[in-house]
Coordinates of C-alpha atoms in Angstrom, one line a residue:
X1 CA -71.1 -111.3 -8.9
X2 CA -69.6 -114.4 -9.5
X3 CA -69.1 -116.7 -12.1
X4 CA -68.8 -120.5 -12.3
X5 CA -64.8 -120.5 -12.3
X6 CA -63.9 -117.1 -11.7
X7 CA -64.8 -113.7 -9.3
X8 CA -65.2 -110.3 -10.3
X9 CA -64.4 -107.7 -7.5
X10 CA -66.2 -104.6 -8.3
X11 CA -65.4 -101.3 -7.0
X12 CA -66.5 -97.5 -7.7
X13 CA -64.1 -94.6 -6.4
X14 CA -65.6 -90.8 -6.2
X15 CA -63.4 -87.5 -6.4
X16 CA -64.0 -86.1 -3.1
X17 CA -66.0 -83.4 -4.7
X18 CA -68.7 -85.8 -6.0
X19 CA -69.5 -86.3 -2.4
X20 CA -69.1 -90.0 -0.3
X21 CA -70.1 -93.2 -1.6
X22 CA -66.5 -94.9 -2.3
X23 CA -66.1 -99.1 -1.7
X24 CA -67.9 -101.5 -3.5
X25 CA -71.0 -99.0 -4.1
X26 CA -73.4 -101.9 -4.5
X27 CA -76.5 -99.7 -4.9
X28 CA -74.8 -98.2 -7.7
X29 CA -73.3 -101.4 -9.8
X30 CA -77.1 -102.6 -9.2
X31 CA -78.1 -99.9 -11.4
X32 CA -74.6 -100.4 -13.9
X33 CA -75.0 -104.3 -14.0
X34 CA -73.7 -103.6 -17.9
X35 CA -70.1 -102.7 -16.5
X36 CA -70.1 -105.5 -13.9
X37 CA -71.0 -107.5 -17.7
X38 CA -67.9 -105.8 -19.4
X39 CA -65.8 -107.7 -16.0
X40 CA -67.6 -110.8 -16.5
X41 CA -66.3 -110.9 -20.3
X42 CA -62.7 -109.6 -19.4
X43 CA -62.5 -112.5 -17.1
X44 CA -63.8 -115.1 -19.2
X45 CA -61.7 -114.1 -22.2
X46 CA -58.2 -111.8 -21.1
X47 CA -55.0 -113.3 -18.5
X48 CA -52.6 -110.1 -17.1
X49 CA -54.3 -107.9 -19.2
X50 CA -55.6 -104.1 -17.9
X51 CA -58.3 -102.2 -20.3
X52 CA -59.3 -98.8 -19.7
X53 CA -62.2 -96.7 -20.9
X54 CA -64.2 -93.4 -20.3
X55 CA -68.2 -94.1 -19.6
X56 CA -70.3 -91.3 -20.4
X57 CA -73.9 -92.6 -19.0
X58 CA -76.0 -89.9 -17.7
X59 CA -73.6 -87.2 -19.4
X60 CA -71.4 -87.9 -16.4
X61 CA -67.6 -89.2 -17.2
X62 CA -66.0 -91.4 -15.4
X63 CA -62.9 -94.2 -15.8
X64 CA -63.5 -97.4 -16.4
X65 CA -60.5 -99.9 -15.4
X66 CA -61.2 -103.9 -15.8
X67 CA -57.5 -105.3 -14.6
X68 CA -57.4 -109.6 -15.0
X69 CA -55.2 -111.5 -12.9
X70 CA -52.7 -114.1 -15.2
X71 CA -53.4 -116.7 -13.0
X72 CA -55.4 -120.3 -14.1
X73 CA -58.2 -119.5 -11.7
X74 CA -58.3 -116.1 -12.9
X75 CA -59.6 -112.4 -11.0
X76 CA -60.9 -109.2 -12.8
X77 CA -61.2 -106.4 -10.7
X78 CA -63.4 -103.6 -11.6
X79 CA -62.7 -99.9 -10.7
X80 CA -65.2 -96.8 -12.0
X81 CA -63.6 -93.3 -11.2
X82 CA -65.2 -89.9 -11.3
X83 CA -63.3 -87.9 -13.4
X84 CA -62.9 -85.6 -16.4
X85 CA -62.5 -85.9 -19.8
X86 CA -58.6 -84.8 -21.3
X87 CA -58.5 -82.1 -23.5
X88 CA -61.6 -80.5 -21.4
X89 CA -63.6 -82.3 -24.1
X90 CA -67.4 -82.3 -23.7
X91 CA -69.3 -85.6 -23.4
X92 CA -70.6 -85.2 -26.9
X93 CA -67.3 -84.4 -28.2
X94 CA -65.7 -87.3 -26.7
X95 CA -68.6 -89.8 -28.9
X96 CA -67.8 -87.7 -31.7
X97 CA -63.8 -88.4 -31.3
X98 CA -64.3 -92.1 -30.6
X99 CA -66.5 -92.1 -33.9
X100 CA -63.8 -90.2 -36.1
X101 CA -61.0 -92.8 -34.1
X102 CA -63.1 -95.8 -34.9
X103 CA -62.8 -94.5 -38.9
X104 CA -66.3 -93.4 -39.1
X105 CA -67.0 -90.2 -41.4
X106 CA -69.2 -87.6 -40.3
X107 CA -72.3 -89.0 -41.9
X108 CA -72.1 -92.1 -40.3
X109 CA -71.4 -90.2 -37.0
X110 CA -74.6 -88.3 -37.3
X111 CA -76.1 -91.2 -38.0
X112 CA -74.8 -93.3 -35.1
X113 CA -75.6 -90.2 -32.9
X114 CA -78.8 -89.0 -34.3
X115 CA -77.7 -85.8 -34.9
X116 CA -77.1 -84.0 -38.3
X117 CA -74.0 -83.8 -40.2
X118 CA -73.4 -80.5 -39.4
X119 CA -73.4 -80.7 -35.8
X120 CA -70.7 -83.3 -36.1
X121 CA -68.8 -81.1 -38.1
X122 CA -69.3 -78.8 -35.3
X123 CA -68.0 -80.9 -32.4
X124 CA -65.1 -81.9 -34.9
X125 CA -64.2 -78.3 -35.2
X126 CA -63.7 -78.0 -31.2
X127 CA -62.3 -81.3 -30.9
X128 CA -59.7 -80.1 -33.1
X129 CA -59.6 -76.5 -31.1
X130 CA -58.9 -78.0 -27.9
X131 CA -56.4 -80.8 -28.7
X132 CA -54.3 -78.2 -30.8
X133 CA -54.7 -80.8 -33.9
X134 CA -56.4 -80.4 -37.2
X135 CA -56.0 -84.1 -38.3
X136 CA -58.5 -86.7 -37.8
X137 CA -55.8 -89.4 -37.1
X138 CA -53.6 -87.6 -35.2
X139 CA -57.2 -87.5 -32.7
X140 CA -57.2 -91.4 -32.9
X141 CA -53.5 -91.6 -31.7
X142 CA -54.1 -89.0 -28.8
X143 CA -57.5 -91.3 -27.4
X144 CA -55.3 -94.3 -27.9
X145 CA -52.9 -92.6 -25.6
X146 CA -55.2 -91.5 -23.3
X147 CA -57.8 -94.5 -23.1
X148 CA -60.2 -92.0 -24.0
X149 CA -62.5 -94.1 -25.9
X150 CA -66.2 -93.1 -25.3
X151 CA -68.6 -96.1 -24.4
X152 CA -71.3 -97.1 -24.8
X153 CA -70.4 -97.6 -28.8
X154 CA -72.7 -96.9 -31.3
X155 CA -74.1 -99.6 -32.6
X156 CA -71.7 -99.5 -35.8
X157 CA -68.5 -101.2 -37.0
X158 CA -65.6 -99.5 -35.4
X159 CA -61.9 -100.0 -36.1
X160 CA -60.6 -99.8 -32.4
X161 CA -58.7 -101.8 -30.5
X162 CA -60.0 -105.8 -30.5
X163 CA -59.7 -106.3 -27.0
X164 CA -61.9 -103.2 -26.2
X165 CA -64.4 -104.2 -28.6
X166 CA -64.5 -107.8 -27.6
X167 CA -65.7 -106.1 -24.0
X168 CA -67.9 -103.3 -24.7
X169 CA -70.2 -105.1 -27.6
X170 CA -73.1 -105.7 -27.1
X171 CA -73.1 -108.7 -29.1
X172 CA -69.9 -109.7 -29.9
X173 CA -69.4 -111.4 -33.2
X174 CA -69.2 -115.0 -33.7
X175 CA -66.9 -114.5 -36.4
X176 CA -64.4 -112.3 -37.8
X177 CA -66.0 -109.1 -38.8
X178 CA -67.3 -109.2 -42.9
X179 CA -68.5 -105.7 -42.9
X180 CA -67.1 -104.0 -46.6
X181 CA -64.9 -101.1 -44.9
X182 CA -65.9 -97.6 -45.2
X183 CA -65.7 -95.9 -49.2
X184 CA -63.1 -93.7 -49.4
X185 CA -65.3 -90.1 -50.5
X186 CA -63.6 -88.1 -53.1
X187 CA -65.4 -84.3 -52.8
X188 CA -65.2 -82.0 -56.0
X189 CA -65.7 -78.7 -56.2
X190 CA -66.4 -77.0 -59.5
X191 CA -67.6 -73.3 -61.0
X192 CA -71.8 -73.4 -61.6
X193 CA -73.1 -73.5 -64.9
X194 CA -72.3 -76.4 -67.5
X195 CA -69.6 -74.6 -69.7
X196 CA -67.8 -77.0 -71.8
X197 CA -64.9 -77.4 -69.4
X198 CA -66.4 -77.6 -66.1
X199 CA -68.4 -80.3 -68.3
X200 CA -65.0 -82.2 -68.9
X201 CA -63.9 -81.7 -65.6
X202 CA -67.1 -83.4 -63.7
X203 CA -66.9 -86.4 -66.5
X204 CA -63.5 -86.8 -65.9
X205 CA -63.7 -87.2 -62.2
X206 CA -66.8 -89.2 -62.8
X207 CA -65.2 -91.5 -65.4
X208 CA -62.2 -92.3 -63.0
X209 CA -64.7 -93.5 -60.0
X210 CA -66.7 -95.5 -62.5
X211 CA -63.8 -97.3 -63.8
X212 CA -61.8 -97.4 -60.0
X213 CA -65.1 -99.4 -58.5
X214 CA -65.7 -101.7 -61.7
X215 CA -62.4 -102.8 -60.9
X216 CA -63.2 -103.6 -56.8
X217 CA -62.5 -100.2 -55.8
X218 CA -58.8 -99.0 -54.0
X219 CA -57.8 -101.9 -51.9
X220 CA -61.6 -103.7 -51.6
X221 CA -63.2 -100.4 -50.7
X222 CA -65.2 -98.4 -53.3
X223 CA -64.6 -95.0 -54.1
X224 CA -67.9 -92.2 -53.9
X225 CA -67.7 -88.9 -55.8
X226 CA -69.3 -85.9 -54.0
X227 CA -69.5 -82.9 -56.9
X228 CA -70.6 -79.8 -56.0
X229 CA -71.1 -76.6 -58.1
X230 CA -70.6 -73.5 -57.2
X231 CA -70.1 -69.3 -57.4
X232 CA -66.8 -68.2 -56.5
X233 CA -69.0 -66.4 -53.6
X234 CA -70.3 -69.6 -52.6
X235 CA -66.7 -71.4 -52.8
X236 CA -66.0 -71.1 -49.1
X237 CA -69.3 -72.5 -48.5
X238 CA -69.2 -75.7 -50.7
X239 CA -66.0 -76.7 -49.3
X240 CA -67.1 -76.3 -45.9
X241 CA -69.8 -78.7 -47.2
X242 CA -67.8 -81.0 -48.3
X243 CA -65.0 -81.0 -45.2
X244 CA -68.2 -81.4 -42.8
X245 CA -69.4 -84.2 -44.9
X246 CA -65.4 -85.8 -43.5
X247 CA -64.3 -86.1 -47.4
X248 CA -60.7 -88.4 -47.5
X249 CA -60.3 -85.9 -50.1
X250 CA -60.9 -82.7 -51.8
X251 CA -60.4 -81.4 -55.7
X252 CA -60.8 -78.1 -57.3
X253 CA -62.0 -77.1 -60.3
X254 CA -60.3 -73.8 -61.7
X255 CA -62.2 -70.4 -59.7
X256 CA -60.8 -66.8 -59.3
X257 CA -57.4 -66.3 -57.2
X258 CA -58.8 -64.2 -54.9
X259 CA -61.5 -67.0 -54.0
X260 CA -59.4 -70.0 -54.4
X261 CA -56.8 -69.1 -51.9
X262 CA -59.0 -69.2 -49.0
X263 CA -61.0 -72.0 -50.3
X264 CA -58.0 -73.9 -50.4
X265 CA -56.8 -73.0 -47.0
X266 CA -59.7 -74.0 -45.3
X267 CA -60.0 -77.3 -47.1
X268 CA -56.2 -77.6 -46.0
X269 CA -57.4 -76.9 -42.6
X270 CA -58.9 -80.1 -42.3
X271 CA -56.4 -82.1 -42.8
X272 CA -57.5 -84.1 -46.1
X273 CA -55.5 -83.8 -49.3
X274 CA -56.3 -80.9 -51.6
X275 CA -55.8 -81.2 -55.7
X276 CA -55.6 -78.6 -58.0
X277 CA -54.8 -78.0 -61.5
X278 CA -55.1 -74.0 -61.2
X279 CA -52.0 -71.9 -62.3
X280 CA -51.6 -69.2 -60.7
X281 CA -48.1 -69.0 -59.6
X282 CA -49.4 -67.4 -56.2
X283 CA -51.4 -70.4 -54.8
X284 CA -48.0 -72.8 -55.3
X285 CA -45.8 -69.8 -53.3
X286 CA -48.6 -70.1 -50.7
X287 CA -47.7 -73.3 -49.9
X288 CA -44.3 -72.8 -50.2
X289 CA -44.4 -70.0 -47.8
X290 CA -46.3 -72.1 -45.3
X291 CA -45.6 -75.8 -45.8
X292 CA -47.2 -76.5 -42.0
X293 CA -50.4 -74.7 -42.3
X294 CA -50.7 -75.7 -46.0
X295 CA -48.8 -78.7 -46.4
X296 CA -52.3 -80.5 -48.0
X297 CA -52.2 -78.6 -50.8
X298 CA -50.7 -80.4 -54.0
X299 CA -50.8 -78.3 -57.0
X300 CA -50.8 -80.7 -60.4
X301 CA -49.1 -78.9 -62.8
X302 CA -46.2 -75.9 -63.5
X303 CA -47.2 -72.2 -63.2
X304 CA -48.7 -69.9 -65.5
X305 CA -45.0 -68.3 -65.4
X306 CA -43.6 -70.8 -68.1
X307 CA -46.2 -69.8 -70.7
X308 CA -44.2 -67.1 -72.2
X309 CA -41.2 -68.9 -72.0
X310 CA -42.3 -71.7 -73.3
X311 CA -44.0 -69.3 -76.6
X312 CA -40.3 -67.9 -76.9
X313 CA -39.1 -71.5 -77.6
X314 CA -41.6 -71.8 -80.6
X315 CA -41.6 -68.2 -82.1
X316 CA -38.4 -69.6 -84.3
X317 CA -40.6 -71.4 -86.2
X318 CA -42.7 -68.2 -87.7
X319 CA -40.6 -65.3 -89.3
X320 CA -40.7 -61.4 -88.2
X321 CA -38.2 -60.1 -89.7
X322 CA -35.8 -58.2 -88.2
X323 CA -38.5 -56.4 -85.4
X324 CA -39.1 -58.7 -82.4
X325 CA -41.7 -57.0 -80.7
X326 CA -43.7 -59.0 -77.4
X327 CA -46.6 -57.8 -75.8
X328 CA -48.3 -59.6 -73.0
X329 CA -51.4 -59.2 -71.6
X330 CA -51.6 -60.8 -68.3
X331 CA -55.0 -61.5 -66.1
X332 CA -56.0 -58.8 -63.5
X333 CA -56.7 -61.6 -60.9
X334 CA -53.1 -62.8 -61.1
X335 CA -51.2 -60.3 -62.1
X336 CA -48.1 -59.6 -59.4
X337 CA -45.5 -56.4 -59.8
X338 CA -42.7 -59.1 -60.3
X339 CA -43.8 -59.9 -64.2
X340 CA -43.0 -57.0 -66.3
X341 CA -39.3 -57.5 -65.5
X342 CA -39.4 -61.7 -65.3
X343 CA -40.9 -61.4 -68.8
X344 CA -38.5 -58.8 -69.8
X345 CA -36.1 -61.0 -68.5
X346 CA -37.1 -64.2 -70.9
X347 CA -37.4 -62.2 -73.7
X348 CA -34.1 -60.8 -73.6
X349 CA -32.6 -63.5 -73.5
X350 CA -34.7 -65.0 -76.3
X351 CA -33.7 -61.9 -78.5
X352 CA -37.2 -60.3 -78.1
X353 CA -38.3 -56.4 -77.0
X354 CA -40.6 -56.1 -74.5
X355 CA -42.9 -53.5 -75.6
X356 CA -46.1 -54.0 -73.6
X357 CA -47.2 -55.7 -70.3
X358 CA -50.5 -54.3 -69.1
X359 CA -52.5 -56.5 -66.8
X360 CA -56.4 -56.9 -68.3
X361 CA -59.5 -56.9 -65.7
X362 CA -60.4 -61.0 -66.1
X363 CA -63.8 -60.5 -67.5
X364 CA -63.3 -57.3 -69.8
X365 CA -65.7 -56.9 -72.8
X366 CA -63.9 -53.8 -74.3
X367 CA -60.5 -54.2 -75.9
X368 CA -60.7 -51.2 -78.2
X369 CA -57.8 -48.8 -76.2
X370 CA -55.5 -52.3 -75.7
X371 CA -55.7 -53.2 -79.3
X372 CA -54.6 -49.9 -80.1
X373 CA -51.6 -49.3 -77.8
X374 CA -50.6 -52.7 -79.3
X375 CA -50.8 -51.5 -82.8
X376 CA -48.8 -48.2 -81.7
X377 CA -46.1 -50.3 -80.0
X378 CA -46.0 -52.8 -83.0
X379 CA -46.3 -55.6 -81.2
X380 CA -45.2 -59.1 -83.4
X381 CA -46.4 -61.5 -81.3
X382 CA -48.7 -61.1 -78.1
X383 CA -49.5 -63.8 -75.1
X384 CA -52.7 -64.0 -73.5
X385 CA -53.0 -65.5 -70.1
X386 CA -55.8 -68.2 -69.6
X387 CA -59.0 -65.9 -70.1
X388 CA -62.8 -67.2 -70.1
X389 CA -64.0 -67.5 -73.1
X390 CA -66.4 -64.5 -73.3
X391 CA -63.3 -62.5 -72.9
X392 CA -61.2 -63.9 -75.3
X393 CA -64.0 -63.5 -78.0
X394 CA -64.1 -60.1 -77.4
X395 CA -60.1 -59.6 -77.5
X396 CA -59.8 -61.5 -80.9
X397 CA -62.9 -60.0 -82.1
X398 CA -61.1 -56.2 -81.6
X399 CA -57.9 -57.6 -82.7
X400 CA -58.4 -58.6 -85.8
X401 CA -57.4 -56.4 -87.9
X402 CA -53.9 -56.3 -85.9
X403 CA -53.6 -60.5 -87.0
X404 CA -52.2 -60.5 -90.4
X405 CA -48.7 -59.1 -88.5
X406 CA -48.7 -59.7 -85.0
X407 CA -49.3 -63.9 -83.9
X408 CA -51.7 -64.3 -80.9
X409 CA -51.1 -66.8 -78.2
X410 CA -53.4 -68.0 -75.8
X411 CA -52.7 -70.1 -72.5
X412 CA -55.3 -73.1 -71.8
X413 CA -58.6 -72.1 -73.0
X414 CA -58.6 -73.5 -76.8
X415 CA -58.0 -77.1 -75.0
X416 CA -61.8 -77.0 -74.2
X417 CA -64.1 -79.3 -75.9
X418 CA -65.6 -77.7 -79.3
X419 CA -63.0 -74.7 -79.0
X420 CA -62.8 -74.0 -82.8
X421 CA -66.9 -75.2 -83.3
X422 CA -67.5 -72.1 -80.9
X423 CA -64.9 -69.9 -82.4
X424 CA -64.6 -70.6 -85.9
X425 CA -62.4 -68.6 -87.8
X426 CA -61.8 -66.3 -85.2
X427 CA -59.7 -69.6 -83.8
X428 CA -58.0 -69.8 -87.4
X429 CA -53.8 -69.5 -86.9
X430 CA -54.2 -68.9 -83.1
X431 CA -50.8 -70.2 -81.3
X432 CA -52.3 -71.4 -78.0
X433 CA -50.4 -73.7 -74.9
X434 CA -50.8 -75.9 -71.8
X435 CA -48.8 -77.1 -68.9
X436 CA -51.1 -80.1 -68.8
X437 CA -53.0 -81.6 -71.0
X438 CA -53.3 -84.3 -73.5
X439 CA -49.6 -86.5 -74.5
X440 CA -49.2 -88.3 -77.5
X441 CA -49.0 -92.0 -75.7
X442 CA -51.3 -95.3 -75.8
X443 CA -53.0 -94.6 -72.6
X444 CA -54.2 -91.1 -73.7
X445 CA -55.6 -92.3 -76.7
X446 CA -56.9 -95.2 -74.7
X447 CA -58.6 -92.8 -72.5
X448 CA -60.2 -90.5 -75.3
X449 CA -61.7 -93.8 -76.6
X450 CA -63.7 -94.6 -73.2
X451 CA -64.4 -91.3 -72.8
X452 CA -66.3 -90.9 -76.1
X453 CA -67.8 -94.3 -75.4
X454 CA -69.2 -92.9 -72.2
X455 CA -70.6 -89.4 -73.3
X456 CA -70.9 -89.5 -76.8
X457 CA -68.7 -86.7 -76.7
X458 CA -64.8 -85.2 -77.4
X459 CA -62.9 -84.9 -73.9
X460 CA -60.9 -81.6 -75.3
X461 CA -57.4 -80.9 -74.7
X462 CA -56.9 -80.7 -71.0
X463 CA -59.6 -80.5 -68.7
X464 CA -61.2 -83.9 -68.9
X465 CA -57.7 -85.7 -68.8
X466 CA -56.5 -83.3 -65.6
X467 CA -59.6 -84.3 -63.2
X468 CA -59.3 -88.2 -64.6
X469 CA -55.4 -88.4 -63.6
X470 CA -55.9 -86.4 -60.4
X471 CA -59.0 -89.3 -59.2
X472 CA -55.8 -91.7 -60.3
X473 CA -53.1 -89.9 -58.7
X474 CA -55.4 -90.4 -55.1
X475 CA -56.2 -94.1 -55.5
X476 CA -52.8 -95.0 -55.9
X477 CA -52.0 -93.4 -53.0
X478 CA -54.7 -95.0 -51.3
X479 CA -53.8 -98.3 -52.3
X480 CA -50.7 -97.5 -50.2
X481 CA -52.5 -97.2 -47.5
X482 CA -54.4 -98.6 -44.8
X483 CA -56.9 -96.0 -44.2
X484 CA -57.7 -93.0 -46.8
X485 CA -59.0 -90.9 -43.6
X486 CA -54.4 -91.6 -42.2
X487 CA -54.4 -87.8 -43.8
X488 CA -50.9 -87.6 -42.4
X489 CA -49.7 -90.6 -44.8
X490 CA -51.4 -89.7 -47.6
X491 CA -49.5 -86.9 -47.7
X492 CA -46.1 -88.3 -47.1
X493 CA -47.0 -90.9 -50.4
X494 CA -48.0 -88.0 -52.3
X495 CA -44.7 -86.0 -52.0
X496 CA -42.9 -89.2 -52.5
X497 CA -44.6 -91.6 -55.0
X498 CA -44.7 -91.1 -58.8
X499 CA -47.8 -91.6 -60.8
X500 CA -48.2 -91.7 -64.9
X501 CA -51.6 -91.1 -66.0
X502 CA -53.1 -89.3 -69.5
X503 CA -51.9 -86.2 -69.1
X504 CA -47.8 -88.0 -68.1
X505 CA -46.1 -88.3 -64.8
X506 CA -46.9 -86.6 -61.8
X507 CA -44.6 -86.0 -59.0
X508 CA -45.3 -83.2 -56.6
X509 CA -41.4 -82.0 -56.6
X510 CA -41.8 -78.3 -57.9
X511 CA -41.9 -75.3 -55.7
X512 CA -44.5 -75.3 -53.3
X513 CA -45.8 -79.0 -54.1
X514 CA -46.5 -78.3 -57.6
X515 CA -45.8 -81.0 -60.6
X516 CA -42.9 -79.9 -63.2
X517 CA -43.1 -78.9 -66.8
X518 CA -40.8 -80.6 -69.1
X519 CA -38.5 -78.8 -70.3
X520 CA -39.7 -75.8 -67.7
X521 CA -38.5 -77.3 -64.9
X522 CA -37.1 -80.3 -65.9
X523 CA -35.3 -82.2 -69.0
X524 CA -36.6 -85.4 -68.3
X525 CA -40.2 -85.8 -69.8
X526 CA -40.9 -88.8 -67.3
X527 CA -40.6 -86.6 -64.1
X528 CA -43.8 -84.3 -65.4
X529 CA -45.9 -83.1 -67.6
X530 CA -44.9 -82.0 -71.4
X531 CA -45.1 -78.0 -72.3
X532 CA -47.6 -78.3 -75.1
X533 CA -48.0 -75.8 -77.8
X534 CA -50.6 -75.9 -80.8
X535 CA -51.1 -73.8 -83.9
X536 CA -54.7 -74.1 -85.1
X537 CA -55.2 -74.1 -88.9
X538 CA -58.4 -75.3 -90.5
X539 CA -60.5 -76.3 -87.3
X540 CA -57.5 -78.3 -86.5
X541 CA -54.8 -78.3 -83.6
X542 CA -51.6 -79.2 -85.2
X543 CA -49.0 -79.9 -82.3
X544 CA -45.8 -78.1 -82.5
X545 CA -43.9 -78.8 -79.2
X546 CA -42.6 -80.7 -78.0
X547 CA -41.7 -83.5 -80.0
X548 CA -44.1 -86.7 -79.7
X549 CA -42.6 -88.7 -76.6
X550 CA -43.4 -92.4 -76.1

């Protein structure tokens, strides 16, 4: 085993309970003449250098150490050890690991190992069990640390350290590596069916990755859009999916508290960033409550809690009278003992009577008995929370001989595309509001023009605009950084970057990662998003707050 200029000394040491057979062991680098070849190359091409590796041949593991002399007539020895892997990893985990450390997603792991996505997802799971981690980078740094890296490697561009690779190739490039680096894989999750909104939503996400890859993709690599629709019984399922699938990334449509939280933990689980535009002032105090174990989680926009507020600020413009009656009628699925007395609160202060708070089962078809205690309590005016659309039909359709006296506002549903086509006069004088949605600026109108020139079709208010920013909001990041699947930075430019997109700037500063409302939370329109209130009249949504900000 020696070369023209210089020697390799090769040596294999047993643990004492693999038996006898330390020294040179030449029967058994007869049968290993590839490690004596990983010498040879070290020799040829390192000076004072000492790599180290795990070999898992014949599902046994054992340390590999090549250590090269600095001298001009230079010496590698070689020294294989029995041992065991760290972590008490299996052999299979340790490929898997060495795959997620060389930036490979789970796909291409399957694919390198012949073995299906979910099995990788699997051995990921454990990986992330026994090394008390749930971040694919912080696994990279700990077989770094370790010189845990699994060989042989899959025959696959890896991102691992160049000296390694220059040994344990099989073919080592001639020249520096041209391989386009791994997309960066953007999973959506989204209610079934193909409602207007969840219709806006997907074209939204889709109109962001279309434009982001016509223009070279984030940082040279392309960006690919996983979409998958769902029940809210099936949520938990679909984002397992989409986590085993190693996503850099995971948005959410808008689905039922009760599902949603979980959902959103276990995509948070996996380390990967997690966007949402749902209000519900619970999922925000979730993360708030446990910024470790849900510090992924970045919530888009205010809470549902400024609606009322923010309908306070406009009820100047429409005369009662002397009477200043509120009733609100919040959803059953986010309804929390704490509102009676905030709203009571708000109004108060706003010179209003509280005179009804009932919360209202999400997907109620019979109003009759609410529509009567209102007209007992002579309610003026009445908020809504964001209901489907089935059940506000059946609210306005019971209510309406209540609407020559008492205003109706609505959170978030008119923004949907064809709102007042579906509605029609039902929709006529109806005071609706969003946290997010549409501003009055170049780059929205900008946006609504590409939009229609996409899908022959009108984005709506809100929901179209919300999914495009939040595609934005992650390439940006992106851009920042090296590697989508460096979870741990991604977050760090997330709570510290700002972003301005269709629907106005977003900074994750609010309680519990969430963006601010301006003037909710803030009085300066370019740290969030603008309160927006409409009046419909005539098919039309005439803007009444705030004022039109360039």
């Amino acid at each position: 085993m020696v070369t023209r200029e210089h020697d390799v000394t090769a040596r294999r040491w047993l643990q004492p309970e693999a038996g006898a057979g330390t020294g040179s062991d030449q029967a058994f680098f007869r049968r290993r003449r590839d490690l004596v070849t990983v010498a040879e190359r070290a020799v040829r091409s390192l000076r004072g250098q000492v790599v180290q590796y795990l070999d898992v041949v014949d599902n046994v593991v054992r340390r590999v150490t090549v250590d090269v002399t600095d001298g001009d007539e230079r010496l590698a020895r070689l020294d294989v050890v029995d041992t065991t892997a760290p972590f008490g990893l299996t052999v299979r985990e340790l490929q898997v690991a060495t795959g997620v450390a060389g930036g490979l997603g789970n796909q291409e792991i399957a694919e390198a190992l012949q073995c299906s996505r979910r099995t990788v997802a699997t051995h990921l799971e454990h990986i992330f069990t026994k090394t008390g981690t749930n971040s694919r980078v912080t696994v990279a740094t700990l077989l770094a640390e370790h010189d845990a890296y699994a060989a042989p490697l899959p025959a696959v561009e890896l991102v691992l350290p160049a000296t390694l690779l220059s040994l344990l190739r099989t073919n080592p490039p001639a020249r520096p590596r041209t391989t386009k680096p791994r997309p960066a894989l953007i999973g959506a999750v989204y209610a079934a069916g193909a409602g207007p909104e969840v219709v806006a939503m997907r074209r939204g996400d889709k109109l962001a990755v279309t434009e982001l890859n016509a223009r070279g993709g984030v940082a040279g690599r392309q960006v690919e859009h996983v979409a998958l629709g769902t029940t809210p019984e099936g949520l938990l399922d679909a984002v397992e999916e989409l986590t085993a699938r190693g996503v850099d990334a995971v948005v959410f449509g808008n689905f039922p508290l009760s599902y949603a939280r979980k959902a959103i933990a276990t995509a948070a689980a996996a380390g990967a960033p997690v966007l949402h535009s749902m209000t519900g002032p619970a999922l925000s105090d979730d993360v708030h409550a446990d910024p470790r174990g849900l510090g992924a989680v970045f919530q888009v926009c205010s809470t549902e809690s400024a609606y009322v507020p923010g309908l306070l600020r406009t009820l100047p413009h429409f005369g009662h009278g002397r009477r200043r009656r509120l009733a609100v009628l919040p959803r059953e699925s986010t309804f929390d003992a704490s509102i009676p007395e905030q709203v009571e609160r708000h109004a108060a202060a706003a010179g209003w009577e509280l005179v009804f708070a009932e919360p209202v089962p999400d997907h109620t078809r019979d109003f009759s008995a609410v529509v009567r205690q209102l007209a007992h309590a002579k309610a003026d005016a009445v908020s809504l929370s964001s209901f489907p659309e089935p059940t506000l039909r059946a609210f306005l359709t019971a209510a309406e001989p209540l609407r020559d006296r008492t205003l109706v506002h609505v959170a978030w549903s008119p923004a949907s595309p064809g709102f007042t086509d579906r509605f029609r006069s039902l929709s006529d004088g109806l005071l609706w509001s969003t946290v997010i949605g549409h501003v009055d600026s170049p780059a929205c109108h900008a946006f609504e023009q590409r939009y229609r020139a996409a899908y022959g079709g009108e984005p709506g208010l809100g929901a179209a605009a919300v999914h495009f920013d939040m595609v934005n909001v992650l390439a940006q990041v992106w851009s920042q950084v090296s590697r989508p699947w460096d979870f741990a930075a991604v977050r760090r430019q997330l709570r510290s970057v700002a972003s301005f997109g269709v629907t106005g700037a977003h900074q994750f500063l609010g309680r519990g990662q969430r963006g601010l409302s301006y003037p909710d939370d803030t009085g300066d329109p370019t740290r969030g998003h603008p309160h927006l209130v409409y009046r419909i009249e005539g098919g039309t949504h005439r803007r009444l707050a705030p004022a039109p900000l360039s």
